[in-house]
Amino acid sequence: MSHRKKVLLKLIILGDSGVGKTSLMNQYVNQKFSNQYKATIGADFLTKEIMLDDKLVTMQIWDTAGQERFQSLGVAFYRGADACVLVYDITNPKSFEKLDTWRDEFLAQAGPRDPDAFPFIVLGNKVDKESGRRVQKQRAQEWCRSKNVQQHFETSAKEATSVEEAFQTIASSALQKGQEDDM
């Protein structure tokens, strides 16, 4: 009988209002997409269980409000996070430029022991709107390199493009980081 360890991973999704944070979470957890936009008030989370490296992993995915007036809620939500998902909209350059602010605020509020090695992933969402693209993939990859962010995916919550792969990747990175911290 193999000994399976249960693991809980806390993921925080950050980014400007309207970039698709809630849609990405709903697509990953429930395989659902809604065209109805409803702003998240405060924060909300969904859980999903996955098998990863022969471990049952419960992912607690926290979706936060993108509006500045809720940013003071950060501390409580960010504490204890195992990974952070930064989201921008490929048709909205301002949402990409704000990634610095979101990343810096997360690091300040969450206070991880080793900020340089903390698992971040960047998602350029809404690739289903390619004709309206205003943030080039190369620009995002350069930003990731400059911030030591290992993972960048271009996603579409609407069409489920690379959503599963992106969340599996960040879960795997967080699990690996957690195991390194335990050593």
mmCIF file of C-alpha atoms in Angstrom, residues 1-110:
data_model
loop_
_atom_site.group_PDB
_atom_site.id
_atom_site.type_symbol
_atom_site.label_atom_id
_atom_site.label_comp_id
_atom_site.label_asym_id
_atom_site.label_seq_id
_atom_site.Cartn_x
_atom_site.Cartn_y
_atom_site.Cartn_z
ATOM 1 C CA MET A 1 0.000 0.000 0.000
ATOM 2 C CA SER A 2 1.548 3.306 -1.038
ATOM 3 C CA HIS A 3 1.560 6.040 1.559
ATOM 4 C CA ARG A 4 -0.160 9.063 0.058
ATOM 5 C CA LYS A 5 0.457 12.386 1.697
ATOM 6 C CA LYS A 6 -2.263 15.020 1.588
ATOM 7 C CA VAL A 7 -1.028 18.468 0.740
ATOM 8 C CA LEU A 8 -2.778 21.832 0.803
ATOM 9 C CA LEU A 9 -1.515 24.536 -1.556
ATOM 10 C CA LYS A 10 -2.722 28.109 -1.289
ATOM 11 C CA LEU A 11 -2.591 30.014 -4.590
ATOM 12 C CA ILE A 12 -3.382 33.707 -4.901
ATOM 13 C CA ILE A 13 -4.534 35.198 -8.225
ATOM 14 C CA LEU A 14 -3.690 38.882 -8.677
ATOM 15 C CA GLY A 15 -4.157 41.410 -11.447
ATOM 16 C CA ASP A 16 -6.172 44.412 -12.516
ATOM 17 C CA SER A 17 -9.943 44.442 -12.564
ATOM 18 C CA GLY A 18 -11.379 42.780 -15.686
ATOM 19 C CA VAL A 19 -8.305 40.768 -16.758
ATOM 20 C CA GLY A 20 -10.106 37.448 -16.197
ATOM 21 C CA LYS A 21 -8.958 36.240 -12.759
ATOM 22 C CA THR A 22 -12.366 34.850 -11.763
ATOM 23 C CA SER A 23 -12.905 33.376 -15.242
ATOM 24 C CA LEU A 24 -9.535 31.582 -15.150
ATOM 25 C CA MET A 25 -10.304 30.142 -11.703
ATOM 26 C CA ASN A 26 -13.794 29.027 -12.766
ATOM 27 C CA GLN A 27 -12.477 27.518 -15.995
ATOM 28 C CA TYR A 28 -9.795 25.566 -14.120
ATOM 29 C CA VAL A 29 -11.964 24.367 -11.231
ATOM 30 C CA ASN A 30 -15.395 23.997 -12.878
ATOM 31 C CA GLN A 31 -14.629 23.960 -16.639
ATOM 32 C CA LYS A 32 -17.102 26.839 -16.993
ATOM 33 C CA PHE A 33 -16.928 30.268 -18.595
ATOM 34 C CA SER A 34 -19.471 33.068 -18.343
ATOM 35 C CA ASN A 35 -19.639 36.160 -20.528
ATOM 36 C CA GLN A 36 -21.357 38.003 -17.673
ATOM 37 C CA TYR A 37 -18.838 40.240 -15.918
ATOM 38 C CA LYS A 38 -19.334 40.534 -12.193
ATOM 39 C CA ALA A 39 -16.664 42.281 -10.135
ATOM 40 C CA THR A 40 -15.282 40.274 -7.225
ATOM 41 C CA ILE A 41 -15.912 41.976 -3.899
ATOM 42 C CA GLY A 42 -13.072 41.383 -1.447
ATOM 43 C CA ALA A 43 -11.926 37.834 -2.125
ATOM 44 C CA ASP A 44 -13.313 34.409 -2.801
ATOM 45 C CA PHE A 45 -11.759 30.970 -3.135
ATOM 46 C CA LEU A 46 -12.450 27.651 -4.790
ATOM 47 C CA THR A 47 -10.738 24.341 -4.129
ATOM 48 C CA LYS A 48 -9.689 21.629 -6.532
ATOM 49 C CA GLU A 49 -8.091 18.283 -5.745
ATOM 50 C CA ILE A 50 -5.453 16.960 -8.112
ATOM 51 C CA MET A 51 -2.928 14.132 -8.082
ATOM 52 C CA LEU A 52 0.622 15.412 -8.334
ATOM 53 C CA ASP A 53 3.733 13.270 -7.852
ATOM 54 C CA ASP A 54 1.619 10.541 -6.195
ATOM 55 C CA LYS A 55 0.263 13.059 -3.694
ATOM 56 C CA LEU A 56 -3.311 14.181 -3.282
ATOM 57 C CA VAL A 57 -3.034 17.950 -3.529
ATOM 58 C CA THR A 58 -5.864 20.244 -2.503
ATOM 59 C CA MET A 59 -5.448 23.545 -4.265
ATOM 60 C CA GLN A 60 -7.096 26.464 -2.524
ATOM 61 C CA ILE A 61 -7.284 29.136 -5.222
ATOM 62 C CA TRP A 62 -7.914 32.650 -3.942
ATOM 63 C CA ASP A 63 -9.439 35.152 -6.314
ATOM 64 C CA THR A 64 -9.006 38.753 -5.224
ATOM 65 C CA ALA A 65 -10.694 41.969 -6.217
ATOM 66 C CA GLY A 66 -8.688 43.939 -8.751
ATOM 67 C CA GLN A 67 -10.027 47.268 -7.525
ATOM 68 C CA GLU A 68 -7.618 49.394 -5.523
ATOM 69 C CA ARG A 69 -10.164 50.006 -2.766
ATOM 70 C CA PHE A 70 -9.882 46.356 -1.737
ATOM 71 C CA GLN A 71 -6.094 46.184 -1.826
ATOM 72 C CA SER A 72 -5.855 46.811 1.919
ATOM 73 C CA LEU A 73 -7.487 43.389 2.396
ATOM 74 C CA GLY A 74 -4.261 41.903 1.063
ATOM 75 C CA VAL A 75 -2.379 40.962 4.207
ATOM 76 C CA ALA A 76 -4.884 38.380 5.437
ATOM 77 C CA PHE A 77 -5.305 36.811 2.009
ATOM 78 C CA TYR A 78 -1.628 36.770 1.032
ATOM 79 C CA ARG A 79 -0.325 35.248 4.286
ATOM 80 C CA GLY A 80 0.626 31.632 3.934
ATOM 81 C CA ALA A 81 0.416 31.640 0.143
ATOM 82 C CA ASP A 82 2.432 28.902 -1.559
ATOM 83 C CA ALA A 83 2.326 30.498 -5.012
ATOM 84 C CA CYS A 84 1.101 33.593 -6.809
ATOM 85 C CA VAL A 85 -0.565 33.846 -10.226
ATOM 86 C CA LEU A 86 -0.170 37.274 -11.871
ATOM 87 C CA VAL A 87 -2.698 37.932 -14.636
ATOM 88 C CA TYR A 88 -2.834 40.580 -17.353
ATOM 89 C CA ASP A 89 -5.032 41.011 -20.421
ATOM 90 C CA ILE A 90 -3.084 40.821 -23.729
ATOM 91 C CA THR A 91 -5.383 43.534 -25.155
ATOM 92 C CA ASN A 92 -4.742 45.912 -22.234
ATOM 93 C CA PRO A 93 -1.157 47.239 -21.852
ATOM 94 C CA LYS A 94 -2.017 49.055 -18.610
ATOM 95 C CA SER A 95 -2.914 45.721 -16.973
ATOM 96 C CA PHE A 96 0.521 44.403 -18.014
ATOM 97 C CA GLU A 97 2.329 47.488 -16.682
ATOM 98 C CA LYS A 98 0.608 47.018 -13.305
ATOM 99 C CA LEU A 99 2.179 43.554 -12.830
ATOM 100 C CA ASP A 100 5.122 45.234 -11.060
ATOM 101 C CA THR A 101 2.761 46.808 -8.549
ATOM 102 C CA TRP A 102 0.875 43.560 -7.919
ATOM 103 C CA ARG A 103 4.088 41.550 -7.522
ATOM 104 C CA ASP A 104 5.701 44.110 -5.210
ATOM 105 C CA GLU A 105 2.578 44.404 -3.089
ATOM 106 C CA PHE A 106 2.280 40.630 -2.808
ATOM 107 C CA LEU A 107 5.912 40.310 -1.670
ATOM 108 C CA ALA A 108 5.484 43.154 0.837
ATOM 109 C CA GLN A 109 2.243 41.753 2.291
ATOM 110 C CA ALA A 110 2.987 38.016 2.173
#
